[in-house]
Structure formats: structure tokens, C-alpha cells
Coordinates of C-alpha atoms in Angstrom, one line a residue:
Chain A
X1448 CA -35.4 -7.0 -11.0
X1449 CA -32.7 -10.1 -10.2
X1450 CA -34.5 -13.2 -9.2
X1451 CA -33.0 -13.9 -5.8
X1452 CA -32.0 -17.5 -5.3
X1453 CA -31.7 -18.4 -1.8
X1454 CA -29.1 -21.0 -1.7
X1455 CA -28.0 -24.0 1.3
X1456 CA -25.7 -26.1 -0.3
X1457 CA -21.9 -24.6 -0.9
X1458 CA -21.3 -27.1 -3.3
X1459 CA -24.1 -25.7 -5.7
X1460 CA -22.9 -25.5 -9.1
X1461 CA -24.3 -21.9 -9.7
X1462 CA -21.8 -20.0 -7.3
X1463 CA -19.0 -21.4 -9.3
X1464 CA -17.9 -18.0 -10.6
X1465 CA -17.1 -17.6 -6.4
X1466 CA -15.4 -20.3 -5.5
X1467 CA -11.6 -20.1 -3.3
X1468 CA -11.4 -16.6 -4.2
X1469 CA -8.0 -16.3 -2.1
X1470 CA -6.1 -18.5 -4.6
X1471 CA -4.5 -16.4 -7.1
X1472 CA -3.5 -18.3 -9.8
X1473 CA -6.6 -20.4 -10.0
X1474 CA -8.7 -17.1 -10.3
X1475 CA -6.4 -16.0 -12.4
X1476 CA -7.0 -19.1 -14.9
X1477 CA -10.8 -19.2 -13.9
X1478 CA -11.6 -15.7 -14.8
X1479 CA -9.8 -15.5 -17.9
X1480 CA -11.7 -18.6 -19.2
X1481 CA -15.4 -17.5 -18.1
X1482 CA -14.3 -13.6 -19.0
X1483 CA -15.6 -12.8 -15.6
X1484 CA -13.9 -10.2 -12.9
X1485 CA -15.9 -10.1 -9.5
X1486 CA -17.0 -6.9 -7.8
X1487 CA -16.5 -7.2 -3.8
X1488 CA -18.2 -4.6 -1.1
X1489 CA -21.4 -2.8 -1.6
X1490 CA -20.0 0.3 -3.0
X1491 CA -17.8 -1.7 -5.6
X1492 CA -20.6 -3.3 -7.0
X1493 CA -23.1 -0.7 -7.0
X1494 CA -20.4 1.2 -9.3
X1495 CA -19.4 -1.4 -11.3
X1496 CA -22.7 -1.7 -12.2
X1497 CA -23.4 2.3 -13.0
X1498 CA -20.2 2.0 -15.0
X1499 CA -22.3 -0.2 -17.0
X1500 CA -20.7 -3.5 -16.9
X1501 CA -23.0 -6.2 -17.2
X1502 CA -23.7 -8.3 -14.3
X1503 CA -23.9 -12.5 -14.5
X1504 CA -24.9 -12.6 -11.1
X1505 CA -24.8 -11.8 -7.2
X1506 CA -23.6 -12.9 -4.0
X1507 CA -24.5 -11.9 -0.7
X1508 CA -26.4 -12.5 2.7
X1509 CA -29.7 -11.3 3.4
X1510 CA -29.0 -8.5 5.3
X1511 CA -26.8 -6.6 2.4
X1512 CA -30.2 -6.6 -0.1
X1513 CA -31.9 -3.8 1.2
X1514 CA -28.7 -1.4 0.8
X1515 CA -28.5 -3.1 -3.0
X1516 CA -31.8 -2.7 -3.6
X1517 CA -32.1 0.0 -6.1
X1518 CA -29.2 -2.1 -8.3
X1519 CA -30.5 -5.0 -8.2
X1520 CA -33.8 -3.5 -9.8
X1521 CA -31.9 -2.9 -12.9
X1522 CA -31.0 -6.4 -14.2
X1523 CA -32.3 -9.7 -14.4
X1524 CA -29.2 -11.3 -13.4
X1525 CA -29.8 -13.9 -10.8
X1526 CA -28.9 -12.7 -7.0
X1527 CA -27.7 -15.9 -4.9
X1528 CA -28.6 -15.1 -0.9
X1529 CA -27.2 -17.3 1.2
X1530 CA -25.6 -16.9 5.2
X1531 CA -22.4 -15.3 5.9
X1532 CA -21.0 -18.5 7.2
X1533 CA -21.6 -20.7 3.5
X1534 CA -20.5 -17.4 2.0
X1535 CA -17.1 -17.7 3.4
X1536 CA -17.1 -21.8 2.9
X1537 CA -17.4 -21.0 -1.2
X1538 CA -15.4 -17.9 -1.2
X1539 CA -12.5 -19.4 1.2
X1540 CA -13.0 -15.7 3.6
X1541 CA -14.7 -13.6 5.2
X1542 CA -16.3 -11.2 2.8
X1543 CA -16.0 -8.2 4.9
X1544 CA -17.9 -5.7 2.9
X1545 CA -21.2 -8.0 2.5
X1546 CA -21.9 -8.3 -1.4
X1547 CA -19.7 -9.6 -3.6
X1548 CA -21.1 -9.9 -8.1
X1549 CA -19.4 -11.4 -11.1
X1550 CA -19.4 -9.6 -14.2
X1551 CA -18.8 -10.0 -17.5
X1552 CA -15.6 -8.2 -19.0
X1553 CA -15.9 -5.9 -21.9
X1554 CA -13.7 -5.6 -25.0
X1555 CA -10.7 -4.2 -24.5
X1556 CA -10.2 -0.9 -26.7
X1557 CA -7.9 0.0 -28.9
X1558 CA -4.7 2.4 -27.6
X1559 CA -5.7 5.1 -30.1
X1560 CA -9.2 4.9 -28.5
X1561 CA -8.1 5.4 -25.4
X1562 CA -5.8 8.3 -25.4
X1563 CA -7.5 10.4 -27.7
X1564 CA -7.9 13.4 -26.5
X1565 CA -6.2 12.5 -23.2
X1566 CA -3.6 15.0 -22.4
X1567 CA -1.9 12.7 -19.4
X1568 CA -1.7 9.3 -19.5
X1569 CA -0.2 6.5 -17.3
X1570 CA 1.8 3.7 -18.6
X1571 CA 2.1 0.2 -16.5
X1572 CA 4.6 -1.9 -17.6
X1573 CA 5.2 -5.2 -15.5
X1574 CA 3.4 -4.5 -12.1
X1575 CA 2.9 -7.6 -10.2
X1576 CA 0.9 -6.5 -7.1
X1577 CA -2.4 -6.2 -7.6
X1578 CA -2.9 -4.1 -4.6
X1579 CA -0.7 -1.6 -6.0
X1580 CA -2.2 -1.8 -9.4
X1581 CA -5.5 -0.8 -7.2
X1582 CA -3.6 2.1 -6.1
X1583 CA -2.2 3.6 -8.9
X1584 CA -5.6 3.5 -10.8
X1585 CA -6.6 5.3 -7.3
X1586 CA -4.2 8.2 -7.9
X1587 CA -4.4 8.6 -11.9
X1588 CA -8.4 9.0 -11.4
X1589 CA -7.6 11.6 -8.2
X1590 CA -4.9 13.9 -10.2
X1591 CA -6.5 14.5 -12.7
X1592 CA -5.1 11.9 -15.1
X1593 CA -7.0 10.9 -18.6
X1594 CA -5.9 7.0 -19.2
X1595 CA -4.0 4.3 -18.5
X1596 CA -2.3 2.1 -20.8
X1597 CA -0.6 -1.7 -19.4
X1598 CA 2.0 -3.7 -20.6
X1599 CA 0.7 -7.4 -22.0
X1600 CA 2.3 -8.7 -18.3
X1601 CA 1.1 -5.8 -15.8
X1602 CA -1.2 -7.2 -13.2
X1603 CA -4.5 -7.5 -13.9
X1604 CA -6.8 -4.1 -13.1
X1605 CA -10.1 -6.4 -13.2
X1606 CA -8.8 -8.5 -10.5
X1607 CA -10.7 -8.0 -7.1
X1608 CA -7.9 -7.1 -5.1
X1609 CA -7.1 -4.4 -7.8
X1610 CA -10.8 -3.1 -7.7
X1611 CA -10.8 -2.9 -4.0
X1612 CA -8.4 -0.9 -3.6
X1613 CA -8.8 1.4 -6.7
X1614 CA -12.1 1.5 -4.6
X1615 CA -13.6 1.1 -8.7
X1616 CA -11.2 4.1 -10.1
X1617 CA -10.7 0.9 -12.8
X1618 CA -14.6 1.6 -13.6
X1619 CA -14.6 5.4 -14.7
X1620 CA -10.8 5.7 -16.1
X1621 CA -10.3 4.7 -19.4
X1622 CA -7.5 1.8 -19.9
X1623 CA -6.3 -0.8 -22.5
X1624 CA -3.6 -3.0 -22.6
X1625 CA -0.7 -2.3 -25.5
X1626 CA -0.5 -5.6 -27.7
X1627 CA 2.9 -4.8 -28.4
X1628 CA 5.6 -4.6 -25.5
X1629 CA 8.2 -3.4 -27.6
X1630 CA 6.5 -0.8 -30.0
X1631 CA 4.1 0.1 -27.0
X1632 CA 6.6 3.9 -26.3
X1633 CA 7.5 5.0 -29.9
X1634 CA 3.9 4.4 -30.5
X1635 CA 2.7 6.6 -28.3
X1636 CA 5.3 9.1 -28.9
X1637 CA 4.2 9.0 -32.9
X1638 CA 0.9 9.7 -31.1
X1639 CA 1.9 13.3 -29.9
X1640 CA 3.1 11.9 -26.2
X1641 CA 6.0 12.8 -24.6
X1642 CA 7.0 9.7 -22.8
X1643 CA 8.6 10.5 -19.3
X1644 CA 9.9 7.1 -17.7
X1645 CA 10.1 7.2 -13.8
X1646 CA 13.6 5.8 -13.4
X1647 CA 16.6 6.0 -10.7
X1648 CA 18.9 6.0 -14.3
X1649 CA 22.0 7.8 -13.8
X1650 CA 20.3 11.1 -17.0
X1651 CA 17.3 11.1 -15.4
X1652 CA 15.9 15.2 -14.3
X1653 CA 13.9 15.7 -11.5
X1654 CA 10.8 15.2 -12.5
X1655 CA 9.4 18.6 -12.6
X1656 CA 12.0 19.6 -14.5
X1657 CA 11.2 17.0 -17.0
X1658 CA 7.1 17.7 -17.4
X1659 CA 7.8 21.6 -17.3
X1660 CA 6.2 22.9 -20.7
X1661 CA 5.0 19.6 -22.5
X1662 CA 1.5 19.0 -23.4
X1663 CA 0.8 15.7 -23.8
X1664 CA 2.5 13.7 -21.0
X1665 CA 2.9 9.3 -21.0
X1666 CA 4.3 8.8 -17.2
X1667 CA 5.9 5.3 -17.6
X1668 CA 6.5 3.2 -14.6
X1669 CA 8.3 0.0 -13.9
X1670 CA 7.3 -2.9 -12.1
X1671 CA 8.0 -3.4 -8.8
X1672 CA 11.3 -5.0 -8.1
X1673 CA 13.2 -4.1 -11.1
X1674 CA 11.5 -0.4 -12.1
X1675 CA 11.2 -0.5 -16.2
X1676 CA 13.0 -2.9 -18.3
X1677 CA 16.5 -1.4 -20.4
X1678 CA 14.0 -1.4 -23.2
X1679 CA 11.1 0.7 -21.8
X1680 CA 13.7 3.1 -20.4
X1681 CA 15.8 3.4 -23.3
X1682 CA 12.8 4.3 -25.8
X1683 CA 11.2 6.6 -23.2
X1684 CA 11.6 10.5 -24.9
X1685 CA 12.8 11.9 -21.0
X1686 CA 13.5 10.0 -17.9
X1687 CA 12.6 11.4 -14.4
X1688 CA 13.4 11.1 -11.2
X1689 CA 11.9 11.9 -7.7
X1690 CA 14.5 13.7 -5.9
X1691 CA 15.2 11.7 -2.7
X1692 CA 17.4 12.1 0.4
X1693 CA 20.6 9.9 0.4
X1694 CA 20.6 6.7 1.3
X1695 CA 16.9 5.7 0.6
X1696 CA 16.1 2.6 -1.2
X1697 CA 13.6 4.9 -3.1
X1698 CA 9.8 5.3 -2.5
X1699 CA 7.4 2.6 -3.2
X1700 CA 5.8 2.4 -6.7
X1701 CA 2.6 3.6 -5.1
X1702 CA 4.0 6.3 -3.6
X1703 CA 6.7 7.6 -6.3
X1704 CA 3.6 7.0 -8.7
X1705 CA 1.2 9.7 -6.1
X1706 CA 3.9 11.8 -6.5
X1707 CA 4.5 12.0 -10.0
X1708 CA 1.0 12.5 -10.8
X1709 CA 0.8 15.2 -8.5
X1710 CA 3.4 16.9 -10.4
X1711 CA 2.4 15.5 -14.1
X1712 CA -1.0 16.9 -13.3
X1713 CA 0.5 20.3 -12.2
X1714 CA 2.5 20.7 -14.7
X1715 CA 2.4 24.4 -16.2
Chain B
X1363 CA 30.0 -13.4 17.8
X1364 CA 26.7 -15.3 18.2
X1365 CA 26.5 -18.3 19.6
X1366 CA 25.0 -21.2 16.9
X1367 CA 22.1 -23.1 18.7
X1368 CA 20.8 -25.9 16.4
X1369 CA 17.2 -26.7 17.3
X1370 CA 15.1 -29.9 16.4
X1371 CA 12.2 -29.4 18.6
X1372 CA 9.5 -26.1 17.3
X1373 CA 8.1 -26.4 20.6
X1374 CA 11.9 -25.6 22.2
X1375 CA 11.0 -22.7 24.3
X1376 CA 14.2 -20.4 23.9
X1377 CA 12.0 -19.7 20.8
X1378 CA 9.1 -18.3 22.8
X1379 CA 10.3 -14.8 20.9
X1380 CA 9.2 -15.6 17.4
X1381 CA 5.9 -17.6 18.0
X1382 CA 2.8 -16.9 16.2
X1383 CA 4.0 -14.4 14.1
X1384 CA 0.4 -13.7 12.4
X1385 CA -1.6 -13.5 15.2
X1386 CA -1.7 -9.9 15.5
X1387 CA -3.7 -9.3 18.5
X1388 CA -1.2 -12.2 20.6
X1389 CA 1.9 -10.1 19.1
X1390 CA 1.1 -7.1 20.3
X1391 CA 1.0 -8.2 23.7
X1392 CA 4.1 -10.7 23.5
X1393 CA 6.3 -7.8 22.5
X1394 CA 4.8 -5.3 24.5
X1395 CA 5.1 -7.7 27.5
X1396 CA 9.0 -8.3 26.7
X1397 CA 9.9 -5.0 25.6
X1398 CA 10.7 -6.6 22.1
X1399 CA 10.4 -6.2 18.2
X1400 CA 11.3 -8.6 15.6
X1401 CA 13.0 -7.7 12.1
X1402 CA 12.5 -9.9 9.1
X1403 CA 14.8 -10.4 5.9
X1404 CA 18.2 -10.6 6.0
X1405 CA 18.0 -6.3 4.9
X1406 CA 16.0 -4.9 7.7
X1407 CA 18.0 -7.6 10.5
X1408 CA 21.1 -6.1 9.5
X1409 CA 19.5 -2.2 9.3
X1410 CA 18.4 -3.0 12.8
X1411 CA 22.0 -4.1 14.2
X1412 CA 23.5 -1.5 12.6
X1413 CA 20.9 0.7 14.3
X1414 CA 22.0 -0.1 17.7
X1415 CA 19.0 -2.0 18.8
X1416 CA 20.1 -4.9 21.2
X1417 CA 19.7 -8.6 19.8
X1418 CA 17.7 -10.9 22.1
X1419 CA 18.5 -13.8 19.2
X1420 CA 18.6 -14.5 15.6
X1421 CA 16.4 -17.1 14.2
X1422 CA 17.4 -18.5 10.7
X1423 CA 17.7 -21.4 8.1
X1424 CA 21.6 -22.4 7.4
X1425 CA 21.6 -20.9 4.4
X1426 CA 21.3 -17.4 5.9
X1427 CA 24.4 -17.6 8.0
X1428 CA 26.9 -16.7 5.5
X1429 CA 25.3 -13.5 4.5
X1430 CA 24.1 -12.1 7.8
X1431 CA 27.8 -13.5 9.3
X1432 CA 29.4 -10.3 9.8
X1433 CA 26.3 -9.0 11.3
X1434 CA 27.1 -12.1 13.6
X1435 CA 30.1 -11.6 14.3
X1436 CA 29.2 -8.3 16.4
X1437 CA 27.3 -9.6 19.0
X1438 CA 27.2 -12.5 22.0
X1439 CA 23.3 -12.9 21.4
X1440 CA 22.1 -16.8 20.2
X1441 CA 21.3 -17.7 16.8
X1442 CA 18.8 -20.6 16.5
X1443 CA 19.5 -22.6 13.2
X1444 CA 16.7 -24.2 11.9
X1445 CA 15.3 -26.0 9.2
X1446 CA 12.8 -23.4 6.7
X1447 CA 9.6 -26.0 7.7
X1448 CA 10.3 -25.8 11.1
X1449 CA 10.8 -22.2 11.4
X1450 CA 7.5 -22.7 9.5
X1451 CA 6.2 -24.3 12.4
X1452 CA 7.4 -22.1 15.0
X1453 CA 6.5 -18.7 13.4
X1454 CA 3.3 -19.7 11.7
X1455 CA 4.3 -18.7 7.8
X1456 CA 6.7 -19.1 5.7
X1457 CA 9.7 -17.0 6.4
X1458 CA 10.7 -15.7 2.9
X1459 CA 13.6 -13.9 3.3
X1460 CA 15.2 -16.3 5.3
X1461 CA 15.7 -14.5 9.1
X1462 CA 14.4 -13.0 11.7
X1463 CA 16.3 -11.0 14.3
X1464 CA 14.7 -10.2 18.0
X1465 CA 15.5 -7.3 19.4
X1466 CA 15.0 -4.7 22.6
X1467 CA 13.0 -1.7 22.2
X1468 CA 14.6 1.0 23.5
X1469 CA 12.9 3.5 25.9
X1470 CA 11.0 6.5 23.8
X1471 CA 13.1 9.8 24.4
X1472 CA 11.0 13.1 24.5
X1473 CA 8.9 15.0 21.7
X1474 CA 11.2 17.8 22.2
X1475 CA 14.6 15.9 21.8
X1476 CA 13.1 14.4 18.8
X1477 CA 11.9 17.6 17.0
X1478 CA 14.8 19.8 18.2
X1479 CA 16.6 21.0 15.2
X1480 CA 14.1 19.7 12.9
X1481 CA 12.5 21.4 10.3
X1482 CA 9.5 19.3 8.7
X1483 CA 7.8 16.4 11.1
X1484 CA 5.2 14.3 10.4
X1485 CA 2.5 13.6 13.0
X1486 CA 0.2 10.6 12.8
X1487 CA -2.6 10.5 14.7
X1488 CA -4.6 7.0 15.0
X1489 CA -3.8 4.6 11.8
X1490 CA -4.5 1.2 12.1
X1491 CA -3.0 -0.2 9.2
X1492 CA 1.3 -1.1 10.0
X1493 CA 1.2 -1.6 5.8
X1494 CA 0.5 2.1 6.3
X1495 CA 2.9 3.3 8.8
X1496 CA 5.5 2.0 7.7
X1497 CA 4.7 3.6 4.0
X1498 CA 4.6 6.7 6.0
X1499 CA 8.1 6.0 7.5
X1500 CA 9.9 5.2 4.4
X1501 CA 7.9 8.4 2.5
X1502 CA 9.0 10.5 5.2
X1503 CA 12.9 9.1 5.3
X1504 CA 13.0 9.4 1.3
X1505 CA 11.5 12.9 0.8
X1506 CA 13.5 14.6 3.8
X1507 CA 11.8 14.8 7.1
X1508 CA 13.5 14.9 9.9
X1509 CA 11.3 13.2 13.0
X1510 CA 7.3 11.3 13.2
X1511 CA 5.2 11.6 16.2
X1512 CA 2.4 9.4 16.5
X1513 CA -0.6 10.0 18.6
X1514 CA -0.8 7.5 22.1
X1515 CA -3.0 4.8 19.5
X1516 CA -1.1 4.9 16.6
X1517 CA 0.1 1.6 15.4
X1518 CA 3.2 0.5 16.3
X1519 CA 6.3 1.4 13.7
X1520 CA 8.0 -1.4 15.0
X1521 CA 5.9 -4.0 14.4
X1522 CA 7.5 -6.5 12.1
X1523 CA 4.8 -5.5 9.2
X1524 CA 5.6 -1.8 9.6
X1525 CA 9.7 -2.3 9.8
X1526 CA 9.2 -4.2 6.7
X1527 CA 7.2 -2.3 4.9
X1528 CA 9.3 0.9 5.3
X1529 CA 12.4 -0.9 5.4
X1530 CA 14.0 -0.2 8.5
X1531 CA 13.4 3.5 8.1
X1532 CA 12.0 3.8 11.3
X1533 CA 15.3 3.0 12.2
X1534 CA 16.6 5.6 11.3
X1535 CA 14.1 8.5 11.2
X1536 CA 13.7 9.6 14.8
X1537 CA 10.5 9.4 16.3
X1538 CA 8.4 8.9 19.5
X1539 CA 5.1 9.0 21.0
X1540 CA 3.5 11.9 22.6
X1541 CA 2.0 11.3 25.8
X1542 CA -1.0 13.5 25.8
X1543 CA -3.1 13.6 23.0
X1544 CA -5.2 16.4 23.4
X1545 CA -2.3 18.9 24.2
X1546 CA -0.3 17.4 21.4
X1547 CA -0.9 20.0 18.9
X1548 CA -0.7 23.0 20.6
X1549 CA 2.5 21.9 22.6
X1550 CA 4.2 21.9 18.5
X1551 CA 2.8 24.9 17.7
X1552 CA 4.6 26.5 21.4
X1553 CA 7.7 24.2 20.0
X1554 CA 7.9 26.8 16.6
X1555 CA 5.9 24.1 14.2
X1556 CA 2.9 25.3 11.9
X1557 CA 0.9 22.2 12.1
X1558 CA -0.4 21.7 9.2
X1559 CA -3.6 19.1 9.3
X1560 CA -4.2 17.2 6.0
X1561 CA -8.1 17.3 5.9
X1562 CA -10.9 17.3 3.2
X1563 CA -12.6 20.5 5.8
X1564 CA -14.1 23.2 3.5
X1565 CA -11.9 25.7 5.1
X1566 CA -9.1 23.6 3.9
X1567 CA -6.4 25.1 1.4
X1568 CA -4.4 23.5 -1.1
X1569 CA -1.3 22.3 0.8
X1570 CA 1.3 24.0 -1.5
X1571 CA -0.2 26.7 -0.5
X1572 CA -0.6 26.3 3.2
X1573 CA 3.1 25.5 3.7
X1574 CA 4.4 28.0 1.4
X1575 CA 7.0 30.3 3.7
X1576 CA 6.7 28.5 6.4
X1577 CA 10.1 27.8 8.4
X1578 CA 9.1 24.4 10.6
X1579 CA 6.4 22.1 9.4
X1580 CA 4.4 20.0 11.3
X1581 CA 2.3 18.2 9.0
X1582 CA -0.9 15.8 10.5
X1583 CA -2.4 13.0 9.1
X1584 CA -5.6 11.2 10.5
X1585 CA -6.3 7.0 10.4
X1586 CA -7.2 5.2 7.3
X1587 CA -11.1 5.4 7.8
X1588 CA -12.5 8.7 9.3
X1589 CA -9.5 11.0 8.7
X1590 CA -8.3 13.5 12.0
X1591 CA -10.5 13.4 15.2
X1592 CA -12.7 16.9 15.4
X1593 CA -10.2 18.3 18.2
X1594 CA -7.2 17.5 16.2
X1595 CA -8.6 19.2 13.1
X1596 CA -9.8 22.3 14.8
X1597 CA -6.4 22.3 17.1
X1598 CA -4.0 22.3 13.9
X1599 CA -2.8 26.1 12.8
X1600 CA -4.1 25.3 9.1
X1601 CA -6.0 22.9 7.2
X1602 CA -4.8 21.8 4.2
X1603 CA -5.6 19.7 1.1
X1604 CA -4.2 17.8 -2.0
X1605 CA -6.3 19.1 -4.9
X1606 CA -8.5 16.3 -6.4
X1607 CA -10.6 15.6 -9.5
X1608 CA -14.4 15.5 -8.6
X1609 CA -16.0 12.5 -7.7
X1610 CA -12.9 10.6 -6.3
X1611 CA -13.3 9.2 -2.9
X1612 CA -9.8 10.7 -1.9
X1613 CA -6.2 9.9 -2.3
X1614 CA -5.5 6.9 0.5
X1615 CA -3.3 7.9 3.2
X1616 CA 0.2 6.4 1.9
X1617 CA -0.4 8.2 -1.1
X1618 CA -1.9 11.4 0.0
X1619 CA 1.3 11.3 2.7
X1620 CA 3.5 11.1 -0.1
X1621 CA 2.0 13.5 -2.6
X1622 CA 2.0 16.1 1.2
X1623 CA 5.4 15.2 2.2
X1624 CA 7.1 15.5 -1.5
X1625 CA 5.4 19.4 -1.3
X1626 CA 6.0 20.3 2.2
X1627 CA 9.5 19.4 1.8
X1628 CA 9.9 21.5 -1.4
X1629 CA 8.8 24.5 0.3
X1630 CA 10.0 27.7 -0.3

């Protein structure tokens, strides 16, 4: 059972895995250092948790440990209980959702690890938006997909904002990062994948057209401002496109990604 | 062409337009009040010109005059020329791409002018989110609808956010409000649609195949949160749903729209 620690000063040293949890860059740095992520929203933690990551601690008010109850019995990480008004003064907001832990990031696996016997996969390469990282993670683990893999520079899946909106689809689909951005597409395809790169390029085939009849599908997609770099779309085995009406700037990468997973997954 | 004002003083109040821009709740009722809407980013002012909508006044740094100065040069409506930290000032957040355009809302024309000649409409019942409606927009633009109707508390498509967000398609998709909910459905169906509710109902089909062979589509999407209202679910002609793997909390809406919209406009 976590030893609840009620606490009354914000300035206590022991939340400092929660502190100004708005500012990006300083997260950014601070969780990297302490290999930390945090878990935000009573169903985030409790599967974060089941997933089996270890906990270092918990945050919430008083009135969120009842619902929590049954997780907390299952480590002896320390729970901090404090008011929702000092929560918000260490966190920097309002923490809608109630409970917020910090846990301790794993290991990341090796590619070949992760894909094996995966028959669709999703490739990230520089995705900035965290929110949108959140998403694709979302749709991959609703369509039926087996893995993702990210660039060294894609956003973050551990961050919270990511979490949040994968509502924990980071937790129960498997995902690595490549080590190497330039080897990361012939690698796979030396793997058995057919790497399909969502692209607006000139060759590209509709993107049914281009799934129809493979087994093993990599669905690459580009950050997004720029979509893929000339490298990632040059190496890709097939490039695809969603067919769009004319003058569109093109969907979203959220969207264009629901999409092709929806076909990917369908795929006959 | 517009008239330069140079202003020194945030609290001038021929800037009474562009006040407060995150204060969502104070927005609502300013624009409402002043039968107005406000475009952001030198892309979405111009989309809106070119539109037709009416300028009130332009509000931008000087380095934003060049680009925007044939969109200038069409109209006898002020532009305030300000510095970036005073338009800081005035708004309430930094302005990143540069302008803002105010502009008259124009009066909603009928549900049946809008859908007449139109062969796959969206309908959106109550979202909250303007991230998500104007996702919804821009979806609907890029994968070939022709009109949205929203549902009397939908969120506003022309709130800045939304605009943004979808840029400028709801400028160019037509759309309107109906005026009675509860007859809203059935009044499509007398109009020729097969509406089409996206639901997770057990009687719910899998949408390729609800909108297979159907000539005019209606499709119907519920708010972020609880999904359709009982009477909207039971009023559509089907119910239909995007297959998922188990144990997935659901597609969100942007998402599920686009995955709906991409099949529904594919229909054969």
C-alpha cells in the first residue's frame, strides 16, 4: 500500500518531479534527467500502472483516493495528498482530472523487438505536437495497428500531453525509437516491410491502391509542417496519397493519419 | 484601399473589436453582440476577404502590410498598425502570424438552400471543442462534402479557433444552423438524405457498410464527451460504426470524422 504523505507547503522538495508542468522545455529537460514521464487523470494512471510501469510517486487531493484506491494498494510508492489549490501552485494549473503520478521510464526496445511479428506498423518521423503524437498512438491502437516506430526527433510519446490524449494507447502499443534516422526505412524494408510514405509527392498512388495485396505494411508519416524529409520519402518502397478535393491545403496529420490506418488496417 | 491608422494607445477604443482574445466566454458575447468574427494569420484574413465577408478593420504589425497589401487594396475598411507588444496588449497573446482581420457575419441562409444539390453533408450535433469543428470543417472540405449543419448548440465555426484550425474552410464549405433540433433529422430524411448517425449502439453497422448505395448522405456526429443525444440516435435512418480493436476507448471525434467522411465519400 503507498504511504500517503499529506503535504502544506508547495515548496516541499518531494513534489519536485511536479513542479511548472506547463513549461515545455523545462519538462522536457527535467524528465529526461530524472527518466520520469507523469501520468495525469484518474484513468491515465490507473493504466499506466496495469501496464506495469513503475510508479515513484503520486499526486492528488483527498477526494481522488477513494476512486485510486485499489492502485494504490499495489505499490509502496509514496502518495503526496495535498488541496486542489497547492496542487495547482506546484503544477502551474488546474489539474482537471484529479490525480496526477510520476513514473519511472523503461528501456527502450530494440526495432527488431518491436516489430516482430507485427504485420502493420507506424512510422513517426519529426512530429512536433505532442497532442497529435497523443492522437496518432490513439488511432494505430483503435485500427488495429501492431507498433510504432519514431524518428530520434519525433515528439515525445511519454510526455503528458501525449498520454492524455492517446488516453494511455502509448501504455499497451508497443513503440521504440530508431537510432538511426537515415538507415531507419531500408532497415525495416530488409525486415520484410513494405514502407508506404504518406506524401502529397507528385508519384504518389492513392493510398489504397498502394496497401492493396502487401503483407507487411510500415505507414510512414511526416512531421507537421513539412510532411517527411526528401530522405524519408525517397527511401520509402511506395508513396501514398489521400485523395483530396482541389484546392485543399490537405488534411491534418491526425486526420490523414485516421485515415490511412483505416485503410492500412483494411487492406485485403 | 484601407485606410492606415497608426495607434499608440492599447486602450484606443476603435480597437474594442479584437480585445481579450482568450477569454472565451467574453468572446462569445462580443461577437455575438456585434455580429462579428475575427480571422487570424495573414492565410485565413485573406481566405476570408476573398470569401466575401465584409471587413470591420484589419489589425496588424508593419511588417504585415506588404503581404496582405493587395488584400488592402480592395476595401475602404481601417487598418490599425501596431507595434507586436502592443497588439500583445490589446488582444491578450501573442499574435503569431502577424494579423487579424474583423469581419461581419452574414445572416445564415436556410437548411434547404444549403443542402440543395448536395450529395454528402455532415451534421454535428453539440461539440464543444472549436479545435474540433474546425477539424471537422477542413475534413469535410478535403474529402468532398458538399454542406455542414450543426445542431442550435454546436460551437461556433467561426470562432477564431475553429477558422484557424480548419483554415478558412468554413469559408468555403456551405453551412448553417438548423433551427429546431428535434425535427432536424427527420426534416433531412423528407429532404432525400439517409442520415447516417455515427454511434457505438449495438445495433450499429460498420459504416462502409451502412452508406454503401446510398445516393445522399447525411452523416451525424455527437459532442466530444457523451456521443449523439438518445433522440438523435434513435431519429437517424441508420446507425453506423468505424470497426475498432477491443479494448480502445474509441476513435476521437476529428478522427473518427475523418476515417467516416473519407468512406462515405467513397461510396459506391
Amino acid at each position: 500500500m503507498a504511504t500517503l504523505v499529506e503535504i502544506e507547503d508547495p515548496a516541499d522538495p518531494r513534489l519536485a518531479d511536479y513542479r511548472d508542468l506547463r513549461d515545455v522545455e523545462l519538462r522536457k529537460a527535467l524528465e529526461a534527467e530524472h527518466g520520469l514521464f507523469l501520468a495525469e487523470g484518474e484513468k491515465v494512471v490507473r493504466r499506466s500502472v496495469e501496464a506495469g510501469f513503475e510508479p515513484r510517486s503520486f499526486l492528488m487531493a483527498p477526494r481522488w483516493l477513494e476512486g485510486l484506491g485499489d492502485v494504490l494498494a499495489t505499490t509502496d510508492a509514496p502518495c503526496y495528498v495535498l488541496s486542489e489549490a497547492l496542487a495547482e501552485q506546484v503544477t502551474g494549473f488546474h489539474v482537471h482530472r484529479g490525480a496526477l503520478a510520476s513514473l519511472e521510464r523503461r528501456p527502450l526496445p530494440s526495432v527488431e523487438s518491436v516489430v516482430a511479428g507485427a504485420r502493420s506498423v507506424l512510422v513517426l518521423e519529426d512530429l512536433v505536437d505532442h497532442t497529435n503524437v497523443g492522437a496518432i498512438f490513439r488511432c494505430g491502437a483503435a485500427l488495429g495497428f501492431d507498433a510504432v516506430l519514431l524518428a530520434p526527433r519525433c515528439a515525445d510519446p511519454l510526455y503528458r500531453r501525449s498520454i492524455k490524449v492517446g488516453m494511455g494507447a502509448v501504455f499497451t502499443l508497443p513503440w521504440t525509437r530508431v537510432d538511426d534516422w537515415a538507415t531507419a526505412l531500408p532497415r525495416l524494408s530488409e525486415l520484410g516491410f513494405t514502407t508506404v510514405a504518406l506524401t502529397l509527392a507528385d508519384d504518389a498512388t492513392e493510398v489504397e491502391q498502394a496497401v492493396a495485396g502487401l503483407d507487411k505494411v510500415a505507414l510512414v508519416l511526416g512531421s507537421e509542417g513539412h510532411g517527411l524529409s526528401p530522405r524519408w520519402e525517397r527511401a520509402a518502397d511506395r508513396r501514398a496519397v489521400i485523395p483530396m478535393a482541389a484546392g485543399i491545403d490537405s488534411l491534418n496529420v491526425a486526420a490523414a493519419t485516421a485515415v490511412a490506418c483505416y485503410v492500412t488496417a483494411r487492406r485485403s
